[in-house]
PDB file of C-alpha atoms in Angstrom:
ATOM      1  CA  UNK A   1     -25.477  92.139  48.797  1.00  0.00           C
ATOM      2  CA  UNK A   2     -27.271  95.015  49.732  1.00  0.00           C
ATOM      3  CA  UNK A   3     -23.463  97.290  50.137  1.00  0.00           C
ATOM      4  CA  UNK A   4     -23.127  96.564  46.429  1.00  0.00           C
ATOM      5  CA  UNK A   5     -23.273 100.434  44.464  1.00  0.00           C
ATOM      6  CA  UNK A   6     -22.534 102.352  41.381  1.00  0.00           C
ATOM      7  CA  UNK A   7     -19.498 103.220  42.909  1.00  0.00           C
ATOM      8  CA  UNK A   8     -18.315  99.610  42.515  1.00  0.00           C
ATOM      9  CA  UNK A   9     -19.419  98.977  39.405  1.00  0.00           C
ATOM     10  CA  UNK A  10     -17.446 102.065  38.224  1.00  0.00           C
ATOM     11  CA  UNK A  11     -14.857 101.206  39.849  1.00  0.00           C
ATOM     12  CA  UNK A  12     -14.310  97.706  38.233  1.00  0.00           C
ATOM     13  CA  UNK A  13     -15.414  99.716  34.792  1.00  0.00           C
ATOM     14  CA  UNK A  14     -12.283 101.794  35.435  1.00  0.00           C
ATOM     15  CA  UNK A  15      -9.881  98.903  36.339  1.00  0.00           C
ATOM     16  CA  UNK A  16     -11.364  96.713  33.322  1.00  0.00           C
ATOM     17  CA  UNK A  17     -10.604  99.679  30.738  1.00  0.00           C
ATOM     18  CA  UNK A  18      -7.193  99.285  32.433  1.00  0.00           C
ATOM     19  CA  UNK A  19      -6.646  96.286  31.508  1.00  0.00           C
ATOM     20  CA  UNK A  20      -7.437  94.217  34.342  1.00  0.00           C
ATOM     21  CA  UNK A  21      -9.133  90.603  33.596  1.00  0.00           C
ATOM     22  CA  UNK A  22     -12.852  90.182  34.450  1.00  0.00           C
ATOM     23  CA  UNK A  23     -13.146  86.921  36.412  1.00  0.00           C
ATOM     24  CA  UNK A  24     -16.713  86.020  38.169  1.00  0.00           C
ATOM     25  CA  UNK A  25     -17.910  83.400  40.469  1.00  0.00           C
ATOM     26  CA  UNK A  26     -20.905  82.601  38.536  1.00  0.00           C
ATOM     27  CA  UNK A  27     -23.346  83.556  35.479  1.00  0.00           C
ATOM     28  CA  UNK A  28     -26.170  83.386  38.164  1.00  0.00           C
ATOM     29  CA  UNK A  29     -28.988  85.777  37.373  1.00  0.00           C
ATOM     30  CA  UNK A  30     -30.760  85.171  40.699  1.00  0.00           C
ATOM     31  CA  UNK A  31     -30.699  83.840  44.218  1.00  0.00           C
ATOM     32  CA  UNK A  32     -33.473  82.537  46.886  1.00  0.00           C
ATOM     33  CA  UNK A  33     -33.382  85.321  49.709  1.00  0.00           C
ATOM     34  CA  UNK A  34     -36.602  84.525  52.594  1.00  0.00           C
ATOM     35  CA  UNK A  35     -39.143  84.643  50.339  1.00  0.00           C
ATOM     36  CA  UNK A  36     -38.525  86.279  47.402  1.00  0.00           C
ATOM     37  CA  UNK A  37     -36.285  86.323  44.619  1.00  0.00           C
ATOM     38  CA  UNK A  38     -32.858  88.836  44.629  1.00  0.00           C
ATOM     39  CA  UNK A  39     -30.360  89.652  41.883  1.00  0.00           C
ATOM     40  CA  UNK A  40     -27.120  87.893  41.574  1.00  0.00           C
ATOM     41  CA  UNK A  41     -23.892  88.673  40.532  1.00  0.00           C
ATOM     42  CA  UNK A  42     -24.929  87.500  37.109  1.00  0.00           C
ATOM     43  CA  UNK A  43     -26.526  90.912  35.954  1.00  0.00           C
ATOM     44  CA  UNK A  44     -23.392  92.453  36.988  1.00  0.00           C
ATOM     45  CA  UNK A  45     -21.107  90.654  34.871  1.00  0.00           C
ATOM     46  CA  UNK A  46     -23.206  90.747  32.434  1.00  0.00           C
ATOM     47  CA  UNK A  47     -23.698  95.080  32.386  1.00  0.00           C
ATOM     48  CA  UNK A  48     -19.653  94.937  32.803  1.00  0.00           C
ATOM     49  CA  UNK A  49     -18.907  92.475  29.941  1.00  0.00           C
ATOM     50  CA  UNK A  50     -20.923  94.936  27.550  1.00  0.00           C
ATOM     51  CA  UNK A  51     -19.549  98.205  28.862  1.00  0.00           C
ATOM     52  CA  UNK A  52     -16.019  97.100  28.795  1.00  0.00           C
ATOM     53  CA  UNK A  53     -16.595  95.249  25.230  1.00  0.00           C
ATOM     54  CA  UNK A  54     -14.553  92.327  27.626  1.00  0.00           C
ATOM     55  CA  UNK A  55     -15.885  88.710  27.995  1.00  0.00           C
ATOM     56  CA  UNK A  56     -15.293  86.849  31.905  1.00  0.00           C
ATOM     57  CA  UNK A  57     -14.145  84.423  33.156  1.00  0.00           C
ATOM     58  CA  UNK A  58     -16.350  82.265  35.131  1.00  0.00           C
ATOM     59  CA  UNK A  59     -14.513  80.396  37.918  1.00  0.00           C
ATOM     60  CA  UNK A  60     -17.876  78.754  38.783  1.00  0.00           C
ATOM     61  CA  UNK A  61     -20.762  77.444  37.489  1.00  0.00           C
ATOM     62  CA  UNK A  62     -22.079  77.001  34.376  1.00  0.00           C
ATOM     63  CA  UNK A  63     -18.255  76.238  33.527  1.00  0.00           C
ATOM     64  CA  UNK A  64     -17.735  72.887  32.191  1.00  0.00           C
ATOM     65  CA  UNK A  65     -14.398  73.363  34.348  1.00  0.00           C
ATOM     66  CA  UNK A  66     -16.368  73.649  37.385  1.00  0.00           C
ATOM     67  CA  UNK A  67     -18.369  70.469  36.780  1.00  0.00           C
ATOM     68  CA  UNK A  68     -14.823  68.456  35.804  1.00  0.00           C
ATOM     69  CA  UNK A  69     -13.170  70.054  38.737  1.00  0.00           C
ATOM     70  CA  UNK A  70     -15.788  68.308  41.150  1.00  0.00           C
ATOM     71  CA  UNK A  71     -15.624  65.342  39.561  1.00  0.00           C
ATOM     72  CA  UNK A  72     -12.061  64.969  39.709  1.00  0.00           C
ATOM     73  CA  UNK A  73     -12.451  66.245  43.758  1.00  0.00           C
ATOM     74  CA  UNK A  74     -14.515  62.884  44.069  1.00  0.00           C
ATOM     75  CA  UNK A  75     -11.816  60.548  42.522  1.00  0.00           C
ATOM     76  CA  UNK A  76     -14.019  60.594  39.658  1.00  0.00           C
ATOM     77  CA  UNK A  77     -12.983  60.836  35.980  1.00  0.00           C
ATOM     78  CA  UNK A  78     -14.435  63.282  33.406  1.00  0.00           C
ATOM     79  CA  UNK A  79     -17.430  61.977  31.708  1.00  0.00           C
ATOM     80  CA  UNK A  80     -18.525  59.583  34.859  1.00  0.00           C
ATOM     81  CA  UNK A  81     -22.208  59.090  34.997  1.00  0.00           C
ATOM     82  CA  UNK A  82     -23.310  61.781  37.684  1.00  0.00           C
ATOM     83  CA  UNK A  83     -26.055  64.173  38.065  1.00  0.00           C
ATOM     84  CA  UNK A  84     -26.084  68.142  39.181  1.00  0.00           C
ATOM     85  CA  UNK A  85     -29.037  68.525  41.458  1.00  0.00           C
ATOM     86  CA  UNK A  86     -29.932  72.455  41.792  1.00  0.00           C
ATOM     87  CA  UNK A  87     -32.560  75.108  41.597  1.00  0.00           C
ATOM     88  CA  UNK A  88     -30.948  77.173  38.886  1.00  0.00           C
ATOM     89  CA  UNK A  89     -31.901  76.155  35.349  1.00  0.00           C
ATOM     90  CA  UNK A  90     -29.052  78.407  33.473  1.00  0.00           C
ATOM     91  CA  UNK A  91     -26.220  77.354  36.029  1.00  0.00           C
ATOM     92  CA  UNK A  92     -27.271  73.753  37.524  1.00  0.00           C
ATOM     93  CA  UNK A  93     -29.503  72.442  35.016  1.00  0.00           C
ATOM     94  CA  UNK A  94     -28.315  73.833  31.317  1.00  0.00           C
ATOM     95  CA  UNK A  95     -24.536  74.313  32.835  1.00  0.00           C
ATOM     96  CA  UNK A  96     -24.039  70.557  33.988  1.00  0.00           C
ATOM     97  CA  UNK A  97     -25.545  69.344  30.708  1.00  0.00           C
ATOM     98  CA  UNK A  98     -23.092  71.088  28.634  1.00  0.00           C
ATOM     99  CA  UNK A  99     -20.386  69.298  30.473  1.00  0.00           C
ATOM    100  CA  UNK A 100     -21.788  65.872  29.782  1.00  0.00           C
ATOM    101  CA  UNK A 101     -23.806  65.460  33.451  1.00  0.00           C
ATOM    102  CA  UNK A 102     -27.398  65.124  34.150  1.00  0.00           C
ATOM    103  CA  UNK A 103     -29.052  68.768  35.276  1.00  0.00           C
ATOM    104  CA  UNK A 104     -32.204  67.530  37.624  1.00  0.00           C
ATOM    105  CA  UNK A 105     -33.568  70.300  38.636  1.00  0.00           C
ATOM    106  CA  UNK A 106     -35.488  70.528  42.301  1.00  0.00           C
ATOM    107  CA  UNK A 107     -38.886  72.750  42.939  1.00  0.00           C
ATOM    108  CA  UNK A 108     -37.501  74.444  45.604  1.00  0.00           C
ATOM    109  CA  UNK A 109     -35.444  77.533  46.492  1.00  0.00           C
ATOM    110  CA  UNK A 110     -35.875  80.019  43.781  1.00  0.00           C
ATOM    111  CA  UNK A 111     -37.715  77.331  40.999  1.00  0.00           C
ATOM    112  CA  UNK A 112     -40.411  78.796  39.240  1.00  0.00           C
ATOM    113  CA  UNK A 113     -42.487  77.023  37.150  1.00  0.00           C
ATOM    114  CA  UNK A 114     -43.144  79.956  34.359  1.00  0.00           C
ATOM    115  CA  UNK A 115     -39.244  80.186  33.985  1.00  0.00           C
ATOM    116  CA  UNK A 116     -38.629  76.729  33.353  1.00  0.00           C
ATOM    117  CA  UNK A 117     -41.810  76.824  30.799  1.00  0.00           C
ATOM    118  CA  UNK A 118     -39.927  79.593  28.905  1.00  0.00           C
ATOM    119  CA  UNK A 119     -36.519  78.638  29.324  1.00  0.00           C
ATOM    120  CA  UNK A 120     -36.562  75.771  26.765  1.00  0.00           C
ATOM    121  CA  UNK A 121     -34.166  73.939  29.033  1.00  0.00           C
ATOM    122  CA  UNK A 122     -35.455  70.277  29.589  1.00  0.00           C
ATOM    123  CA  UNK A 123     -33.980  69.202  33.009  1.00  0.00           C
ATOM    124  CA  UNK A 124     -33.257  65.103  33.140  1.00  0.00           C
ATOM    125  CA  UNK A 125     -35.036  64.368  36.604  1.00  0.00           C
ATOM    126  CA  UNK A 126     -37.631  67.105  37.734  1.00  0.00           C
ATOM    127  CA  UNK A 127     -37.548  66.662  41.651  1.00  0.00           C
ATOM    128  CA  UNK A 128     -40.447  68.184  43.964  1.00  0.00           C
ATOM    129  CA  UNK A 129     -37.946  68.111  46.908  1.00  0.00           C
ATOM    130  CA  UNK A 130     -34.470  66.711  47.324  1.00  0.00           C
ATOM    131  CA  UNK A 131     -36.243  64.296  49.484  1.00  0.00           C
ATOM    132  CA  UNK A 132     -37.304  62.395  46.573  1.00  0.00           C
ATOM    133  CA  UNK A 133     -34.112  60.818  46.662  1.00  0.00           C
ATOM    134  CA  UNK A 134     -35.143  58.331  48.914  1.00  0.00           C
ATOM    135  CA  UNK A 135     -37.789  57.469  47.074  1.00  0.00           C
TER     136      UNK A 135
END
């Protein structure tokens, strides 16, 4: 959020050089905030991975672990036909295809077409709203 500061970062710097494991809660490089696009935690782990020479570990998305983890939290088993339906190309789209599920992506939230042009990431289902489920 907004309190986040060099301080911080420095601070994790320090406890990184220390030894201390890097773990994050995504890869996302941005969020949807009221109408406009903001910066995610994604940048950050990113500028602390390459200062610290240390890669993280991502508890969340785009791990395939998070995708098998949810799976399993439906009574499902690992490689079940099921779809991620998200916003994000890198974490929804691109991060449930690695692990073997269908990325449909919706044109909502913080889409943008010129992103998904240059991303080279071909979502499954393109979706204009999540209301096209019902359809």
């Amino acid at each position: 959020g907004e309190a986040w500061s060099y301080g911080y970062m420095q601070e994790a710097f320090t406890h990184l050089l220390a030894g201390a494991t890097l773990i994050a809660c995504s890869r996302d490089r941005f969020w949807h905030r009221g109408d406009t696009i903001a910066l995610d935690c994604g940048p950050f782990v990113a500028g602390l991975e390459y200062a610290s020479a240390r890669e993280a570990l991502v508890a969340g998305k785009p791990n395939p672990a998070f995708f098998a983890g949810a799976l399993a939290g439906l009574g499902l088993p690992a490689g079940a036909p099921a779809a991620m339906i998200g916003d994000d190309l890198w974490s929804d789209v691109a991060g449930a295809q690695r692990a073997g599920l269908q990325g449909w992506l919706v044109e909502t939230g913080k889409f943008r077409a010129g992103m998904l042009a240059e991303s080279g990431i071909v979502p499954d289902r393109l979706l204009s709203s999540i209301a096209d489920l019902t359809q």
